Coordinates of C-alpha atoms and ligand atoms in Angstrom, one line a residue:
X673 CA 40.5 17.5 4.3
X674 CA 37.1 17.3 5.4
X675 CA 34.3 19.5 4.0
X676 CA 32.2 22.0 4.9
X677 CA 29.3 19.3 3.7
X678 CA 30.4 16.7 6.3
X679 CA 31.4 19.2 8.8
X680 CA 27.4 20.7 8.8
X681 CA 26.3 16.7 8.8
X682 CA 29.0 16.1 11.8
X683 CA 27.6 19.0 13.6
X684 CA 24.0 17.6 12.7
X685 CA 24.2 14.5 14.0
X686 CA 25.9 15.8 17.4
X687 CA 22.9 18.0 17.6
X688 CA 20.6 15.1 17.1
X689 CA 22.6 13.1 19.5
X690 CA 22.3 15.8 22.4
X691 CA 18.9 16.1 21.3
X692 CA 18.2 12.1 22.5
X693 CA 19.9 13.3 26.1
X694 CA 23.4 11.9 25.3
X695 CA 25.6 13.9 27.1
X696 CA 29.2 11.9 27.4
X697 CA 31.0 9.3 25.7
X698 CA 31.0 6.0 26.9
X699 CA 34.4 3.7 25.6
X700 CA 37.0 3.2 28.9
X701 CA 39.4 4.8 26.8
X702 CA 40.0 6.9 23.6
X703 CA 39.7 5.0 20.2
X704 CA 42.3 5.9 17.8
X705 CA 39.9 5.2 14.5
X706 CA 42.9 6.3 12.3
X707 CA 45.2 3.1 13.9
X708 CA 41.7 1.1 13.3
X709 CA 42.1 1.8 10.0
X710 CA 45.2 0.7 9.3
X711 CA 45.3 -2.1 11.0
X712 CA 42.1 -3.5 9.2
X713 CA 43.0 -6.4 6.7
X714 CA 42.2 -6.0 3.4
X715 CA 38.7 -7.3 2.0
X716 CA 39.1 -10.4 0.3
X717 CA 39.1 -10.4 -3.1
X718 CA 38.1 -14.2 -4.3
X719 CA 34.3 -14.7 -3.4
X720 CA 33.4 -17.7 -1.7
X721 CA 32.0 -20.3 -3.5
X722 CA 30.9 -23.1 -1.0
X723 CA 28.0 -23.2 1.4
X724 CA 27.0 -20.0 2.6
X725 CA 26.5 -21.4 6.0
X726 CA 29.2 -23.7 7.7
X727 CA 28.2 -26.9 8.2
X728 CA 27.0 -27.0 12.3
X729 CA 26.1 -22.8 12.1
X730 CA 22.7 -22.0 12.4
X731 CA 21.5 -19.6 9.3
X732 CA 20.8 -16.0 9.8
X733 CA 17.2 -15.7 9.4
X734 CA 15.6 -12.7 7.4
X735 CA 13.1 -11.6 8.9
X736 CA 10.0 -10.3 6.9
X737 CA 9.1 -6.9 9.2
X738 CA 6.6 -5.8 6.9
X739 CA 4.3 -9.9 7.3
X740 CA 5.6 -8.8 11.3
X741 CA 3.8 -5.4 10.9
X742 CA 0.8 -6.7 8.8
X743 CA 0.1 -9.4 12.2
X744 CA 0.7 -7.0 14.9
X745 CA -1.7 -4.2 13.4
X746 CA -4.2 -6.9 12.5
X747 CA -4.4 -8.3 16.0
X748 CA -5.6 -4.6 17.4
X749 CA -9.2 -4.4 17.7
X750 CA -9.1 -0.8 18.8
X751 CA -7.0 2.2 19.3
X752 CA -5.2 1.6 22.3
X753 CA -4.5 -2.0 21.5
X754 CA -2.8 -0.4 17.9
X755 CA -0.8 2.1 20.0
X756 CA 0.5 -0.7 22.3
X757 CA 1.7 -3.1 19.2
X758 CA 3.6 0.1 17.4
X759 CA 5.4 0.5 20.7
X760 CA 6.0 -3.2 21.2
X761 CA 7.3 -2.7 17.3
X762 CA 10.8 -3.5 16.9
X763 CA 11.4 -3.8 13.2
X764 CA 12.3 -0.4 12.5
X765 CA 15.5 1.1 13.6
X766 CA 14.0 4.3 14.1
X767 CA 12.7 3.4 17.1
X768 CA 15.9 3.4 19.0
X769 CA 16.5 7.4 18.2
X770 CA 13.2 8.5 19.5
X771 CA 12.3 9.6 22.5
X772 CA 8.2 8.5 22.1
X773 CA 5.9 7.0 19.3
X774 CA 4.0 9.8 18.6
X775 CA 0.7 8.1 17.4
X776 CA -2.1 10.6 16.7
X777 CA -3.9 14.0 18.8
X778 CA -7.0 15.2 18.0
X779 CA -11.1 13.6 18.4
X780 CA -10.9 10.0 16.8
X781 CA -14.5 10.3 16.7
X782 CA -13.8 13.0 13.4
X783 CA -14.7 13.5 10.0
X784 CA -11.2 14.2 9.1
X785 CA -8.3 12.1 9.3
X786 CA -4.9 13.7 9.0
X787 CA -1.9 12.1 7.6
X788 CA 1.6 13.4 8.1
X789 CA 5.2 12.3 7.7
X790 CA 6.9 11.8 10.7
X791 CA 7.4 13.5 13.8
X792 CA 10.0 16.3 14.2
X793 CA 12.2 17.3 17.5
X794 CA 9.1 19.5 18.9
X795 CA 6.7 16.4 18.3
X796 CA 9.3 14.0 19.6
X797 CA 9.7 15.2 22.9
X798 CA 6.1 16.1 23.5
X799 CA 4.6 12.8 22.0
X800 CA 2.2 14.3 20.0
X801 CA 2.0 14.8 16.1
X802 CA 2.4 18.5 14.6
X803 CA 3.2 20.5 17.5
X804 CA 5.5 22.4 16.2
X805 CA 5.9 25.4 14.0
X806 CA 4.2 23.2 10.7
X807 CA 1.9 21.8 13.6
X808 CA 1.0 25.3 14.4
X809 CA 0.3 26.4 11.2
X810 CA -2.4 23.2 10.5
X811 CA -4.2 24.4 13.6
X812 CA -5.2 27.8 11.8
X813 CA -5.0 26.5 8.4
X814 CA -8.2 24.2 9.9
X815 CA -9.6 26.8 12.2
X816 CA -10.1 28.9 8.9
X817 CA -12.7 26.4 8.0
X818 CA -14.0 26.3 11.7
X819 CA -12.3 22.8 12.2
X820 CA -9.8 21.7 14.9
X821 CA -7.8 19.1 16.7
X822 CA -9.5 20.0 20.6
X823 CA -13.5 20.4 18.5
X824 CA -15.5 18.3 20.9
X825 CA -18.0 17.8 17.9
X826 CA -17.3 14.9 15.3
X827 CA -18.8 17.5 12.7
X828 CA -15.6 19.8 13.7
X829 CA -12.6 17.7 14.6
X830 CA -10.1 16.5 12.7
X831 CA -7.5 13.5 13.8
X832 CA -4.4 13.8 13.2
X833 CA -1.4 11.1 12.8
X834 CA 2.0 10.2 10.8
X835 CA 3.1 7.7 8.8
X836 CA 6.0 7.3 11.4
X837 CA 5.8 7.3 14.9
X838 CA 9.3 7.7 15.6
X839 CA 11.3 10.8 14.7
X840 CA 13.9 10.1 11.5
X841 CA 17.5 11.7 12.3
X842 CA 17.7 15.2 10.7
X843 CA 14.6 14.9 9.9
X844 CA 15.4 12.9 7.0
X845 CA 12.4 11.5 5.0
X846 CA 11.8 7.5 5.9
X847 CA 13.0 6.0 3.5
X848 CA 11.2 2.9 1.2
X849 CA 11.3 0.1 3.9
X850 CA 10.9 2.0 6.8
X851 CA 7.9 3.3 5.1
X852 CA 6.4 -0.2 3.9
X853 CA 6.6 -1.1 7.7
X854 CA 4.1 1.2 8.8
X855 CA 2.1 1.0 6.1
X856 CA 0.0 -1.9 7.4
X857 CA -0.2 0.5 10.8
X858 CA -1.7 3.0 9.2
X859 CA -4.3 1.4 7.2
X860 CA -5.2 -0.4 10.7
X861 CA -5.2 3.5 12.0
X862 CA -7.6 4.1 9.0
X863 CA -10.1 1.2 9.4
X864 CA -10.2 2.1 13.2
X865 CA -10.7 5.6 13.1
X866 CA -13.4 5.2 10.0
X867 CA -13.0 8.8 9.1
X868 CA -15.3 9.9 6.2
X869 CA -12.2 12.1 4.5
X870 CA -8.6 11.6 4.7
X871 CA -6.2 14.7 4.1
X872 CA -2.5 13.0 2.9
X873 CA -0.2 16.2 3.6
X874 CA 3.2 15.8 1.6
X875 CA 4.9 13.5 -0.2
X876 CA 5.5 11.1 1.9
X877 CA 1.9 10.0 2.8
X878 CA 0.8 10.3 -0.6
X879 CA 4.2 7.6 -1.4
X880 CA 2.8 5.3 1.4
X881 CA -0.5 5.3 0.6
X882 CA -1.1 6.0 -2.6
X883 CA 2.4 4.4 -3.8
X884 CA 3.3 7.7 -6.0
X885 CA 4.5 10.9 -5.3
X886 CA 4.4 14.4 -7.0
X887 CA 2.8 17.1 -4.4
X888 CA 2.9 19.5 -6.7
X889 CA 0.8 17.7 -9.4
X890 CA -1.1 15.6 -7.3
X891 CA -2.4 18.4 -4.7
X892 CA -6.3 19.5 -4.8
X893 CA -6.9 16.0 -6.9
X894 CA -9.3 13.7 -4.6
X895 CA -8.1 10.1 -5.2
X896 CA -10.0 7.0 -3.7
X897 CA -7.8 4.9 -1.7
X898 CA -9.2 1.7 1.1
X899 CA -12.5 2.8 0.4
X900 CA -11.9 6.7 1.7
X901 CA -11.6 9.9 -0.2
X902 CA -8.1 11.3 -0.2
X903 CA -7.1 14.4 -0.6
X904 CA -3.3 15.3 -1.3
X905 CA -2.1 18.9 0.2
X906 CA 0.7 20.7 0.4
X907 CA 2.9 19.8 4.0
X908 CA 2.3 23.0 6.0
X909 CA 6.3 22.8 6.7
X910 CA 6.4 23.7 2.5
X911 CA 4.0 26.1 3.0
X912 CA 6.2 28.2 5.6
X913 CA 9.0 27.9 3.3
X914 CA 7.0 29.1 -0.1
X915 CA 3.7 31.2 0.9
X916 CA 3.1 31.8 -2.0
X917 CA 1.7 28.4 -2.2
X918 CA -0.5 29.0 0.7
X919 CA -3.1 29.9 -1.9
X920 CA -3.2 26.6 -3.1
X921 CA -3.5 25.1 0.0
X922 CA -6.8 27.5 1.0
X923 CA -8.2 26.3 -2.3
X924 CA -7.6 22.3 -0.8
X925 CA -9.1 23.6 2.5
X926 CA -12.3 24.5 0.5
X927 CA -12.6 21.9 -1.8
X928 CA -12.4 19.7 1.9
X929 CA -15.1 22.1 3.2
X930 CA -17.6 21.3 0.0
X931 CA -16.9 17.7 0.0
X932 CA -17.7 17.7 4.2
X933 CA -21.2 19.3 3.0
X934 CA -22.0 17.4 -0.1
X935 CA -21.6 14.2 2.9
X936 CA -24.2 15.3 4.7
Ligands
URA1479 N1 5.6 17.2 10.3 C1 4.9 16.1 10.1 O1 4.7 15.6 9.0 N2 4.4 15.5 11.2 C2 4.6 16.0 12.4 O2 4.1 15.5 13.4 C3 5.3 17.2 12.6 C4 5.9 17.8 11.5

């Protein structure tokens, strides 16, 4: 009998599905998967101990996405050139689910450099990062230090971006590889954007950047990564589950606003 688990992931993953625009099935005819089932033969037991390729097969290459990531962001010289070669990206499956790479809003001519996780169904469809409810609360999390996404000033703005482009299913965190495969994207983001502070907002910037995890601990602790202070902070989606913690993150929002002065 199925359970309630897989009946909530079932419904889910339909939801995602509809979500992407699918809206009928495609086979001719109905698959029985029950009949597939039984009619599959049993998995071999005896492991083969010859060549694994046949003599007169060509091999199935692996192919190294993360050296394919490292060239492609290496080859922009600019931002637009970096958004073209995530597009023309093809190494991560993610891609197929989304509806846009959402690359970055905001002034890249800023001070602060934001770095979130990935993009969620609000940010997905509108092709922009933090949009949603979390994307509402960083605007006026910023605006209570007089900072902003649409500040024309450098002084003021703040840039904002993912470590994925492309929207995970369920919102699931990338995992590992995906993760290693935009990492050479984003430090090409960094080195383009030259911000003076980054801000690494959850776990999973702080794990693809700084290569540990650990919000809780790590939060309010600068940390110098490729040559810019960081500065872990609780994800504003944590924030609207636990407000309590919101305290915390006003304290990171001030220590940003002292470091920002002690720059200038
Ligand atoms: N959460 C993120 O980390 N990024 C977004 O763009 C939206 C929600």
């Amino acid at each position: 009998m199925e359970s309630a688990q897989d009946w909530h992931s079932a419904r889910a993953l339909l939801e995602w599905q509809v979500d992407l625009g699918v809206t009928e099935a495609i086979c001719d005819a109905p698959v029985n998967r029950y009949e597939l089932v039984a009619k599959q033969p049993k998995p071999a037991t005896v492991k083969p101990t010859g060549p694994a390729v046949m003599p007169g097969r060509v091999a199935e290459v692996e192919v190294d996405y993360v050296a394919l990531a490292k060239q492609a962001a290496a080859g922009a010289s600019d931002l637009v050139g970096l958004h073209t070669a995530l597009k023309d990206f093809d190494g991560c499956e993610l891609k197929k689910g989304a509806r846009n790479t959402v690359f970055a809003d905001g002034n890249p001519a800023a001070r602060v450099m934001v770095i979130g996780e990935a993009p969620g169904r609000d940010e997905d469809i509108a092709g922009k990062p933090f949009v949603g409810r979390a994307g509402q609360l960083l605007d006026r999390m910023f605006a209570a230090i007089n900072m902003g996404r649409d500040a024309p000033l450098s002084k003021d703005a703040i840039y904002i971006t993912n470590v994925m482009p492309w929207r995970p299913p369920q919102n699931r965190e990338p995992t590992p590889q995906e993760m290693a495969m935009m990492v050479p994207f984003v430090e090409r983001h960094v080195q383009l954007v030259a911000p003076e502070v980054i801000i690494l907002m959850g776990n999973t910037p702080c794990q693809a950047v700084l290569g540990k995890r650990g919000i809780t601990r790590m939060r309010g602790g600068w940390a110098t990564h490729w040559g810019k202070p960081m500065l872990p902070m609780f994800h504003p989606a944590y924030l609207l589950r636990n407000p309590a913690a919101k305290r915390d993150a006003w304290a990171d929002l001030l220590a940003l606003q002292s470091k920002l002065r002690a720059f200038i």
